[in-house]
Amino acid sequence: MSTPDSPILIVPYMWIGDFVRGHTVVELLRARFPSRPIDLLATTMVAPLVDYMPGVRKGIVVDLPRKRLALPQHRALAERLRAEGYRQALVMPRTWKSALAPFLAGIPIRTGFFGEARLGLINDLRPGERRLPRMVDRCAMLALPKGEGAPSQWPLPALKVPTHEIAPWRQRQGLAPDGRQVVALAPGAVGPSKRWPYYAELARQLAAARNHVWVIGGPDERDLAAAIVGAGDSSIRDLTGPDLRNAILALAAADAVVSNDSGLLHVAAALGTPAIGIFGPTSPWHWAPLNPIAAVVETASELTCRPCHKPVCRVGHHRCMRDISVDQVAPIVGRTLATVPARKTS
């Protein structure tokens, strides 16, 4: 039996964007159980997000192997979970492995969809997963009482970066404010089909208009960043690297963001930084952030293959991204920057 102050564990998806969506689940649980601590299971990669999520007590950080069962690691995680005294776990992913440690830990209520034949591992089974087309709907429904319908509007994810963290970060990076506005570019994405190919030209135009340009992303975006930085002058900086906290702080400090359909678009939107999302093979209705963004950019070309939601262009022409020109994107960035309060540039 749960008590009014017994903690709850959320097992979210570990992709950056999906992890940000998990804050909607936190908000729903806080409204239902205001005195119960809420923790998030997290990988090392996404763990920095936890520090900026209001309402989350802490993250339980673990990096489990993705392609094998690794039962000893799951048992070790179960021991950590048992020591926390969780009385309920909400398991977002559909996989059998994602429910294993909560089961081994003896958490009394384990909420989730049936998924990969998880009868027993999940004992608070929820129906109707296939009737929920969006990821956010599937995750958020697990936070509601069983049988309750979805509200007209889900709570929005909200990441809060304390202002006192920004100035020291800028100093460490050698990015002292000089009155010019900053545009962060996030050229990466899972799969090449979601990557807009003209970031270098956009960066040149933004720098020529006396803006600073910061290229952000993980280690996999190093080559993309090098090509963008090499196309311009010292106003364009490569801030890619393995620590997601660096990207979070860059997005919080920037005046605007241009991003593919990627996790960093969700981070920017949840921070409240004006974000321009470029969508090619994916549907914005399905995958755009729940938070409002400054603009959604899509090709005007009539393409019968779109949306395909594939990581690699299956027809080989990649027109859903190649047909979006810099001349289409740059004016949107300019209009967005014109709306940014002066305090952002100080």
mmCIF file of C-alpha atoms in Angstrom:
data_model
loop_
_atom_site.group_PDB
_atom_site.id
_atom_site.type_symbol
_atom_site.label_atom_id
_atom_site.label_comp_id
_atom_site.label_asym_id
_atom_site.label_seq_id
_atom_site.Cartn_x
_atom_site.Cartn_y
_atom_site.Cartn_z
ATOM 1 C CA MET A 1 0.000 0.000 0.000
ATOM 2 C CA SER A 2 1.312 3.437 -0.966
ATOM 3 C CA THR A 3 1.588 6.083 1.731
ATOM 4 C CA PRO A 4 1.140 9.863 1.227
ATOM 5 C CA ASP A 5 4.920 10.351 1.177
ATOM 6 C CA SER A 6 6.156 7.153 -0.516
ATOM 7 C CA PRO A 7 8.409 7.841 -3.512
ATOM 8 C CA ILE A 8 7.533 7.133 -7.147
ATOM 9 C CA LEU A 9 9.992 6.034 -9.837
ATOM 10 C CA ILE A 10 9.581 6.952 -13.497
ATOM 11 C CA VAL A 11 11.373 4.763 -16.049
ATOM 12 C CA PRO A 12 11.379 7.028 -19.129
ATOM 13 C CA TYR A 13 12.656 6.615 -22.649
ATOM 14 C CA MET A 14 16.330 7.571 -22.699
ATOM 15 C CA TRP A 15 16.477 9.553 -25.944
ATOM 16 C CA ILE A 16 16.910 13.247 -25.147
ATOM 17 C CA GLY A 17 13.605 14.434 -26.613
ATOM 18 C CA ASP A 18 11.619 11.617 -25.047
ATOM 19 C CA PHE A 19 13.299 12.229 -21.697
ATOM 20 C CA VAL A 20 12.199 15.871 -21.868
ATOM 21 C CA ARG A 21 8.658 14.691 -22.657
ATOM 22 C CA GLY A 22 8.869 12.737 -19.417
ATOM 23 C CA HIS A 23 8.589 16.000 -17.492
ATOM 24 C CA THR A 24 4.906 16.081 -18.491
ATOM 25 C CA VAL A 25 4.557 12.839 -16.528
ATOM 26 C CA VAL A 26 6.311 14.468 -13.559
ATOM 27 C CA GLU A 27 3.864 17.386 -13.655
ATOM 28 C CA LEU A 28 0.865 15.055 -13.734
ATOM 29 C CA LEU A 29 2.154 13.033 -10.783
ATOM 30 C CA ARG A 30 2.908 16.189 -8.785
ATOM 31 C CA ALA A 31 -0.691 17.307 -9.250
ATOM 32 C CA ARG A 32 -2.025 13.930 -8.092
ATOM 33 C CA PHE A 33 0.473 13.288 -5.292
ATOM 34 C CA PRO A 34 1.922 16.625 -4.094
ATOM 35 C CA SER A 35 3.777 15.106 -1.126
ATOM 36 C CA ARG A 36 5.321 12.086 -2.861
ATOM 37 C CA PRO A 37 8.945 12.407 -4.091
ATOM 38 C CA ILE A 38 9.422 11.644 -7.782
ATOM 39 C CA ASP A 39 12.658 10.184 -9.147
ATOM 40 C CA LEU A 40 13.736 9.444 -12.704
ATOM 41 C CA LEU A 41 15.841 6.577 -13.962
ATOM 42 C CA ALA A 42 18.463 8.109 -16.257
ATOM 43 C CA THR A 43 21.497 7.222 -18.319
ATOM 44 C CA THR A 44 24.727 9.152 -17.946
ATOM 45 C CA MET A 45 23.960 10.955 -21.217
ATOM 46 C CA VAL A 46 20.551 12.370 -20.221
ATOM 47 C CA ALA A 47 21.248 12.751 -16.479
ATOM 48 C CA PRO A 48 22.100 16.502 -16.686
ATOM 49 C CA LEU A 49 18.488 17.183 -17.678
ATOM 50 C CA VAL A 50 17.322 15.997 -14.256
ATOM 51 C CA ASP A 51 19.068 18.941 -12.567
ATOM 52 C CA TYR A 52 16.845 21.372 -14.450
ATOM 53 C CA MET A 53 13.498 19.579 -14.022
ATOM 54 C CA PRO A 54 11.318 21.142 -11.305
ATOM 55 C CA GLY A 55 9.561 18.570 -9.183
ATOM 56 C CA VAL A 56 12.135 15.806 -9.606
ATOM 57 C CA ARG A 57 13.909 14.795 -6.406
ATOM 58 C CA LYS A 58 16.842 13.042 -8.097
ATOM 59 C CA GLY A 59 17.970 10.821 -10.917
ATOM 60 C CA ILE A 60 18.963 7.181 -10.515
ATOM 61 C CA VAL A 61 21.802 7.022 -13.032
ATOM 62 C CA VAL A 62 22.665 3.706 -14.649
ATOM 63 C CA ASP A 63 23.984 2.647 -18.051
ATOM 64 C CA LEU A 64 22.592 -0.780 -18.835
ATOM 65 C CA PRO A 65 23.728 -2.652 -21.967
ATOM 66 C CA ARG A 66 21.285 -2.114 -24.797
ATOM 67 C CA LYS A 67 21.759 -5.282 -26.840
ATOM 68 C CA ARG A 68 21.921 -7.979 -24.188
ATOM 69 C CA LEU A 69 20.069 -8.879 -21.020
ATOM 70 C CA ALA A 70 22.953 -8.344 -18.554
ATOM 71 C CA LEU A 71 21.040 -9.885 -15.652
ATOM 72 C CA PRO A 72 23.726 -9.088 -13.014
ATOM 73 C CA GLN A 73 23.465 -5.369 -13.833
ATOM 74 C CA HIS A 74 19.677 -5.494 -13.616
ATOM 75 C CA ARG A 75 19.943 -7.224 -10.239
ATOM 76 C CA ALA A 76 22.384 -4.579 -9.020
ATOM 77 C CA LEU A 77 20.014 -1.840 -10.160
ATOM 78 C CA ALA A 78 17.141 -3.615 -8.418
ATOM 79 C CA GLU A 79 19.082 -3.493 -5.147
ATOM 80 C CA ARG A 80 19.536 0.249 -5.534
ATOM 81 C CA LEU A 81 15.831 0.690 -6.240
ATOM 82 C CA ARG A 82 14.814 -1.476 -3.283
ATOM 83 C CA ALA A 83 16.865 0.717 -0.948
ATOM 84 C CA GLU A 84 14.879 3.805 -2.078
ATOM 85 C CA GLY A 85 11.556 2.356 -0.919
ATOM 86 C CA TYR A 86 9.592 3.028 -4.090
ATOM 87 C CA ARG A 87 5.934 2.026 -3.914
ATOM 88 C CA GLN A 88 5.153 2.613 -7.573
ATOM 89 C CA ALA A 89 7.096 2.603 -10.837
ATOM 90 C CA LEU A 90 5.807 3.965 -14.142
ATOM 91 C CA VAL A 91 7.553 2.116 -16.962
ATOM 92 C CA MET A 92 7.300 4.100 -20.214
ATOM 93 C CA PRO A 93 9.242 1.882 -22.676
ATOM 94 C CA ARG A 94 7.471 -1.196 -24.033
ATOM 95 C CA THR A 95 10.476 -3.501 -23.680
ATOM 96 C CA TRP A 96 10.664 -6.511 -21.384
ATOM 97 C CA LYS A 97 14.059 -5.375 -20.037
ATOM 98 C CA SER A 98 12.780 -1.957 -18.959
ATOM 99 C CA ALA A 99 10.387 -3.567 -16.477
ATOM 100 C CA LEU A 100 12.847 -6.118 -15.101
ATOM 101 C CA ALA A 101 14.634 -4.089 -12.395
ATOM 102 C CA PRO A 102 11.391 -2.634 -10.913
ATOM 103 C CA PHE A 103 10.046 -6.212 -10.752
ATOM 104 C CA LEU A 104 13.216 -7.588 -9.153
ATOM 105 C CA ALA A 105 13.185 -4.679 -6.687
ATOM 106 C CA GLY A 106 9.724 -5.730 -5.488
ATOM 107 C CA ILE A 107 8.121 -2.348 -6.227
ATOM 108 C CA PRO A 108 4.466 -3.117 -5.409
ATOM 109 C CA ILE A 109 2.783 -1.178 -8.233
ATOM 110 C CA ARG A 110 4.407 -1.382 -11.665
ATOM 111 C CA THR A 111 2.432 0.597 -14.204
ATOM 112 C CA GLY A 112 2.818 0.232 -17.960
ATOM 113 C CA PHE A 113 1.423 -1.073 -21.207
ATOM 114 C CA PHE A 114 1.505 -4.765 -22.069
ATOM 115 C CA GLY A 115 4.432 -4.249 -24.452
ATOM 116 C CA GLU A 116 6.652 -7.277 -25.017
ATOM 117 C CA ALA A 117 4.496 -9.828 -23.176
ATOM 118 C CA ARG A 118 5.215 -8.325 -19.754
ATOM 119 C CA LEU A 119 2.387 -9.943 -17.818
ATOM 120 C CA GLY A 120 3.681 -10.227 -14.242
ATOM 121 C CA LEU A 121 6.546 -7.827 -14.736
ATOM 122 C CA ILE A 122 3.881 -5.122 -15.147
ATOM 123 C CA ASN A 123 1.029 -5.639 -12.685
ATOM 124 C CA ASP A 124 -0.857 -2.375 -13.326
ATOM 125 C CA LEU A 125 -1.505 -2.988 -17.008
ATOM 126 C CA ARG A 126 -3.025 -0.160 -19.014
ATOM 127 C CA PRO A 127 -5.021 -0.757 -22.220
ATOM 128 C CA GLY A 128 -5.333 1.316 -25.356
ATOM 129 C CA GLU A 129 -1.695 1.930 -26.277
ATOM 130 C CA ARG A 130 -2.310 1.425 -29.989
ATOM 131 C CA ARG A 131 -5.060 4.056 -29.969
ATOM 132 C CA LEU A 132 -2.563 6.695 -28.829
ATOM 133 C CA PRO A 133 -0.638 7.930 -31.894
ATOM 134 C CA ARG A 134 1.861 10.242 -30.150
ATOM 135 C CA MET A 135 4.648 9.300 -27.764
ATOM 136 C CA VAL A 136 3.662 12.028 -25.297
ATOM 137 C CA ASP A 137 0.107 10.655 -25.115
ATOM 138 C CA ARG A 138 1.335 7.143 -24.371
ATOM 139 C CA CYS A 139 3.695 8.262 -21.646
ATOM 140 C CA ALA A 140 1.325 10.744 -20.016
ATOM 141 C CA MET A 141 -1.651 8.391 -19.876
ATOM 142 C CA LEU A 142 0.313 6.153 -17.502
ATOM 143 C CA ALA A 143 0.351 8.989 -14.940
ATOM 144 C CA LEU A 144 -3.449 9.227 -14.823
ATOM 145 C CA PRO A 145 -5.763 7.053 -12.731
ATOM 146 C CA LYS A 146 -6.727 3.872 -14.562
ATOM 147 C CA GLY A 147 -9.701 4.473 -16.822
ATOM 148 C CA GLU A 148 -9.457 8.269 -16.788
ATOM 149 C CA GLY A 149 -9.537 10.031 -20.151
ATOM 150 C CA ALA A 150 -6.876 12.388 -21.427
ATOM 151 C CA PRO A 151 -7.231 16.102 -20.640
ATOM 152 C CA SER A 152 -7.663 18.649 -23.418
ATOM 153 C CA GLN A 153 -4.074 19.823 -22.872
ATOM 154 C CA TRP A 154 -1.155 18.029 -21.253
ATOM 155 C CA PRO A 155 1.106 19.969 -18.869
ATOM 156 C CA LEU A 156 4.084 21.368 -20.745
ATOM 157 C CA PRO A 157 7.618 20.203 -19.984
ATOM 158 C CA ALA A 158 9.549 22.971 -18.250
ATOM 159 C CA LEU A 159 13.308 23.069 -17.821
ATOM 160 C CA LYS A 160 14.646 25.790 -15.514
ATOM 161 C CA VAL A 161 18.298 26.867 -15.686
ATOM 162 C CA PRO A 162 19.256 29.216 -12.822
ATOM 163 C CA THR A 163 20.508 32.505 -14.201
ATOM 164 C CA HIS A 164 23.575 32.352 -11.952
ATOM 165 C CA GLU A 165 24.858 29.342 -13.944
ATOM 166 C CA ILE A 166 24.971 31.174 -17.270
ATOM 167 C CA ALA A 167 27.705 33.771 -16.635
ATOM 168 C CA PRO A 168 30.299 31.290 -15.253
ATOM 169 C CA TRP A 169 29.576 28.919 -18.136
ATOM 170 C CA ARG A 170 30.082 31.692 -20.692
ATOM 171 C CA GLN A 171 33.337 32.669 -18.974
ATOM 172 C CA ARG A 172 34.619 29.074 -19.085
ATOM 173 C CA GLN A 173 33.801 28.882 -22.782
ATOM 174 C CA GLY A 174 35.287 32.276 -23.631
ATOM 175 C CA LEU A 175 31.895 33.583 -24.758
ATOM 176 C CA ALA A 176 31.668 36.960 -23.067
ATOM 177 C CA PRO A 177 28.545 38.919 -24.095
ATOM 178 C CA ASP A 178 29.243 41.867 -26.393
ATOM 179 C CA GLY A 179 25.725 43.049 -27.243
ATOM 180 C CA ARG A 180 25.348 40.837 -30.303
ATOM 181 C CA GLN A 181 22.608 38.244 -30.440
ATOM 182 C CA VAL A 182 23.319 34.520 -30.379
ATOM 183 C CA VAL A 183 21.805 31.836 -32.571
ATOM 184 C CA ALA A 184 22.432 28.217 -31.584
ATOM 185 C CA LEU A 185 22.439 25.664 -34.406
ATOM 186 C CA ALA A 186 21.714 21.982 -33.729
ATOM 187 C CA PRO A 187 22.619 20.229 -37.004
ATOM 188 C CA GLY A 188 22.491 16.663 -35.701
ATOM 189 C CA ALA A 189 19.669 14.141 -35.609
ATOM 190 C CA VAL A 190 19.172 10.399 -35.344
ATOM 191 C CA GLY A 191 19.640 9.349 -38.943
ATOM 192 C CA PRO A 192 20.856 11.409 -41.904
ATOM 193 C CA SER A 193 17.388 11.879 -43.398
ATOM 194 C CA LYS A 194 16.451 14.317 -40.603
ATOM 195 C CA ARG A 195 19.531 16.521 -41.119
ATOM 196 C CA TRP A 196 19.069 19.750 -43.055
ATOM 197 C CA PRO A 197 22.139 20.138 -45.318
ATOM 198 C CA TYR A 198 22.532 23.940 -45.393
ATOM 199 C CA TYR A 199 23.576 24.910 -41.870
ATOM 200 C CA ALA A 200 26.985 26.162 -43.044
ATOM 201 C CA GLU A 201 25.424 28.695 -45.418
ATOM 202 C CA LEU A 202 22.917 29.772 -42.755
ATOM 203 C CA ALA A 203 25.779 30.249 -40.271
ATOM 204 C CA ARG A 204 27.659 32.458 -42.781
ATOM 205 C CA GLN A 205 24.593 34.645 -43.287
ATOM 206 C CA LEU A 206 23.928 34.950 -39.566
ATOM 207 C CA ALA A 207 27.552 35.850 -38.847
ATOM 208 C CA ALA A 208 27.541 38.415 -41.666
ATOM 209 C CA ALA A 209 24.497 40.017 -40.002
ATOM 210 C CA ARG A 210 26.619 40.441 -36.827
ATOM 211 C CA ASN A 211 25.202 37.551 -34.825
ATOM 212 C CA HIS A 212 27.165 35.020 -32.840
ATOM 213 C CA VAL A 213 26.584 31.425 -33.940
ATOM 214 C CA TRP A 214 27.071 28.479 -31.585
ATOM 215 C CA VAL A 215 27.029 24.965 -33.028
ATOM 216 C CA ILE A 216 25.853 22.454 -30.433
ATOM 217 C CA GLY A 217 25.525 18.693 -30.298
ATOM 218 C CA GLY A 218 27.236 15.545 -29.121
ATOM 219 C CA PRO A 219 30.456 13.856 -30.244
ATOM 220 C CA ASP A 220 28.696 12.452 -33.315
ATOM 221 C CA GLU A 221 28.189 16.012 -34.566
ATOM 222 C CA ARG A 222 31.890 16.936 -34.529
ATOM 223 C CA ASP A 223 32.281 16.612 -38.307
ATOM 224 C CA LEU A 224 29.077 18.553 -38.982
ATOM 225 C CA ALA A 225 30.244 21.302 -36.634
ATOM 226 C CA ALA A 226 33.709 21.446 -38.213
ATOM 227 C CA ALA A 227 32.169 22.024 -41.650
ATOM 228 C CA ILE A 228 29.936 24.800 -40.294
ATOM 229 C CA VAL A 229 32.692 26.535 -38.336
ATOM 230 C CA GLY A 230 35.084 26.249 -41.273
ATOM 231 C CA ALA A 231 32.634 28.133 -43.457
ATOM 232 C CA GLY A 232 32.841 31.362 -41.457
ATOM 233 C CA ASP A 233 34.839 33.512 -39.077
ATOM 234 C CA SER A 234 35.413 33.631 -35.316
ATOM 235 C CA SER A 235 31.763 34.532 -34.741
ATOM 236 C CA ILE A 236 30.924 30.854 -35.370
ATOM 237 C CA ARG A 237 31.933 28.559 -32.504
ATOM 238 C CA ASP A 238 31.950 24.787 -32.166
ATOM 239 C CA LEU A 239 30.432 23.882 -28.782
ATOM 240 C CA THR A 240 29.793 20.201 -29.494
ATOM 241 C CA GLY A 241 30.989 17.647 -26.968
ATOM 242 C CA PRO A 242 30.026 14.686 -24.797
ATOM 243 C CA ASP A 243 28.434 16.626 -21.914
ATOM 244 C CA LEU A 244 24.759 17.409 -22.489
ATOM 245 C CA ARG A 245 24.925 20.062 -19.755
ATOM 246 C CA ASN A 246 27.026 22.197 -22.099
ATOM 247 C CA ALA A 247 24.269 22.111 -24.739
ATOM 248 C CA ILE A 248 21.568 22.841 -22.149
ATOM 249 C CA LEU A 249 23.401 25.947 -20.930
ATOM 250 C CA ALA A 250 24.096 27.080 -24.500
ATOM 251 C CA LEU A 251 20.403 26.759 -25.351
ATOM 252 C CA ALA A 252 19.432 28.660 -22.214
ATOM 253 C CA ALA A 253 21.855 31.480 -23.058
ATOM 254 C CA ALA A 254 21.027 31.734 -26.777
ATOM 255 C CA ASP A 255 18.547 34.201 -28.232
ATOM 256 C CA ALA A 256 17.209 31.732 -30.813
ATOM 257 C CA VAL A 257 17.770 28.148 -31.917
ATOM 258 C CA VAL A 258 17.598 26.436 -35.302
ATOM 259 C CA SER A 259 17.338 22.675 -35.020
ATOM 260 C CA ASN A 260 16.393 19.577 -36.912
ATOM 261 C CA ASP A 261 13.771 17.269 -35.443
ATOM 262 C CA SER A 262 16.044 16.195 -32.599
ATOM 263 C CA GLY A 263 16.262 16.048 -28.833
ATOM 264 C CA LEU A 264 17.865 19.474 -28.608
ATOM 265 C CA LEU A 265 14.773 21.037 -30.203
ATOM 266 C CA HIS A 266 12.771 19.669 -27.262
ATOM 267 C CA VAL A 267 15.328 21.000 -24.783
ATOM 268 C CA ALA A 268 15.200 24.476 -26.325
ATOM 269 C CA ALA A 269 11.401 24.523 -26.336
ATOM 270 C CA ALA A 270 11.179 23.358 -22.726
ATOM 271 C CA LEU A 271 13.638 26.105 -21.731
ATOM 272 C CA GLY A 272 11.478 28.714 -23.433
ATOM 273 C CA THR A 273 14.195 29.742 -25.913
ATOM 274 C CA PRO A 274 12.630 30.660 -29.297
ATOM 275 C CA ALA A 275 13.190 27.608 -31.486
ATOM 276 C CA ILE A 276 12.837 27.053 -35.221
ATOM 277 C CA GLY A 277 12.335 23.381 -36.057
ATOM 278 C CA ILE A 278 13.164 22.019 -39.524
ATOM 279 C CA PHE A 279 11.088 18.942 -40.351
ATOM 280 C CA GLY A 280 11.619 16.712 -43.375
ATOM 281 C CA PRO A 281 10.795 13.007 -43.140
ATOM 282 C CA THR A 282 8.935 13.321 -39.836
ATOM 283 C CA SER A 283 5.539 14.749 -38.969
ATOM 284 C CA PRO A 284 5.576 17.793 -36.672
ATOM 285 C CA TRP A 285 2.204 16.742 -35.259
ATOM 286 C CA HIS A 286 3.718 13.479 -34.049
ATOM 287 C CA TRP A 287 7.193 14.611 -33.066
ATOM 288 C CA ALA A 288 7.430 18.372 -32.529
ATOM 289 C CA PRO A 289 7.819 19.514 -28.911
ATOM 290 C CA LEU A 290 4.660 19.801 -26.865
ATOM 291 C CA ASN A 291 5.817 23.322 -25.979
ATOM 292 C CA PRO A 292 5.143 26.031 -28.560
ATOM 293 C CA ILE A 293 8.080 26.802 -30.835
ATOM 294 C CA ALA A 294 8.774 29.944 -32.850
ATOM 295 C CA ALA A 295 8.320 28.243 -36.230
ATOM 296 C CA VAL A 296 7.984 24.885 -37.942
ATOM 297 C CA VAL A 297 9.763 24.830 -41.314
ATOM 298 C CA GLU A 298 8.774 22.286 -43.963
ATOM 299 C CA THR A 299 9.264 21.998 -47.695
ATOM 300 C CA ALA A 300 6.574 23.405 -49.988
ATOM 301 C CA SER A 301 7.308 20.623 -52.497
ATOM 302 C CA GLU A 302 4.590 18.032 -53.003
ATOM 303 C CA LEU A 303 6.260 14.764 -52.020
ATOM 304 C CA THR A 304 4.215 11.574 -51.870
ATOM 305 C CA CYS A 305 6.954 9.869 -49.834
ATOM 306 C CA ARG A 306 6.588 12.306 -46.931
ATOM 307 C CA PRO A 307 6.328 11.731 -44.021
ATOM 308 C CA CYS A 308 8.183 8.421 -44.012
ATOM 309 C CA HIS A 309 9.682 8.616 -40.481
ATOM 310 C CA LYS A 310 12.734 6.753 -41.774
ATOM 311 C CA PRO A 311 16.286 7.535 -40.609
ATOM 312 C CA VAL A 312 17.654 7.136 -44.163
ATOM 313 C CA CYS A 313 15.934 8.449 -47.298
ATOM 314 C CA ARG A 314 14.407 5.371 -48.906
ATOM 315 C CA VAL A 315 14.036 6.980 -52.361
ATOM 316 C CA GLY A 316 17.493 8.521 -52.439
ATOM 317 C CA HIS A 317 16.760 12.160 -53.271
ATOM 318 C CA HIS A 318 16.299 13.585 -49.734
ATOM 319 C CA ARG A 319 14.140 16.348 -51.211
ATOM 320 C CA CYS A 320 12.091 16.772 -48.040
ATOM 321 C CA MET A 321 15.179 18.475 -46.597
ATOM 322 C CA ARG A 322 17.111 19.560 -49.696
ATOM 323 C CA ASP A 323 14.130 21.566 -50.997
ATOM 324 C CA ILE A 324 14.148 23.771 -47.862
ATOM 325 C CA SER A 325 16.447 26.634 -48.831
ATOM 326 C CA VAL A 326 18.464 29.002 -46.679
ATOM 327 C CA ASP A 327 16.354 31.788 -48.149
ATOM 328 C CA GLN A 328 13.332 30.107 -46.570
ATOM 329 C CA VAL A 329 14.929 29.720 -43.134
ATOM 330 C CA ALA A 330 17.040 32.875 -42.699
ATOM 331 C CA PRO A 331 14.135 35.376 -42.717
ATOM 332 C CA ILE A 332 12.356 33.319 -40.061
ATOM 333 C CA VAL A 333 15.455 33.495 -37.875
ATOM 334 C CA GLY A 334 15.623 37.259 -38.395
ATOM 335 C CA ARG A 335 11.978 37.764 -37.428
ATOM 336 C CA THR A 336 12.466 35.554 -34.391
ATOM 337 C CA LEU A 337 15.515 37.491 -33.209
ATOM 338 C CA ALA A 338 13.569 40.745 -33.555
ATOM 339 C CA THR A 339 11.105 39.508 -30.913
ATOM 340 C CA VAL A 340 13.761 38.593 -28.311
ATOM 341 C CA PRO A 341 13.737 40.904 -25.264
ATOM 342 C CA ALA A 342 16.819 43.062 -24.873
ATOM 343 C CA ARG A 343 17.711 41.373 -21.577
ATOM 344 C CA LYS A 344 18.614 38.176 -23.442
ATOM 345 C CA THR A 345 21.484 39.896 -25.218
ATOM 346 C CA SER A 346 23.023 41.562 -22.155
#
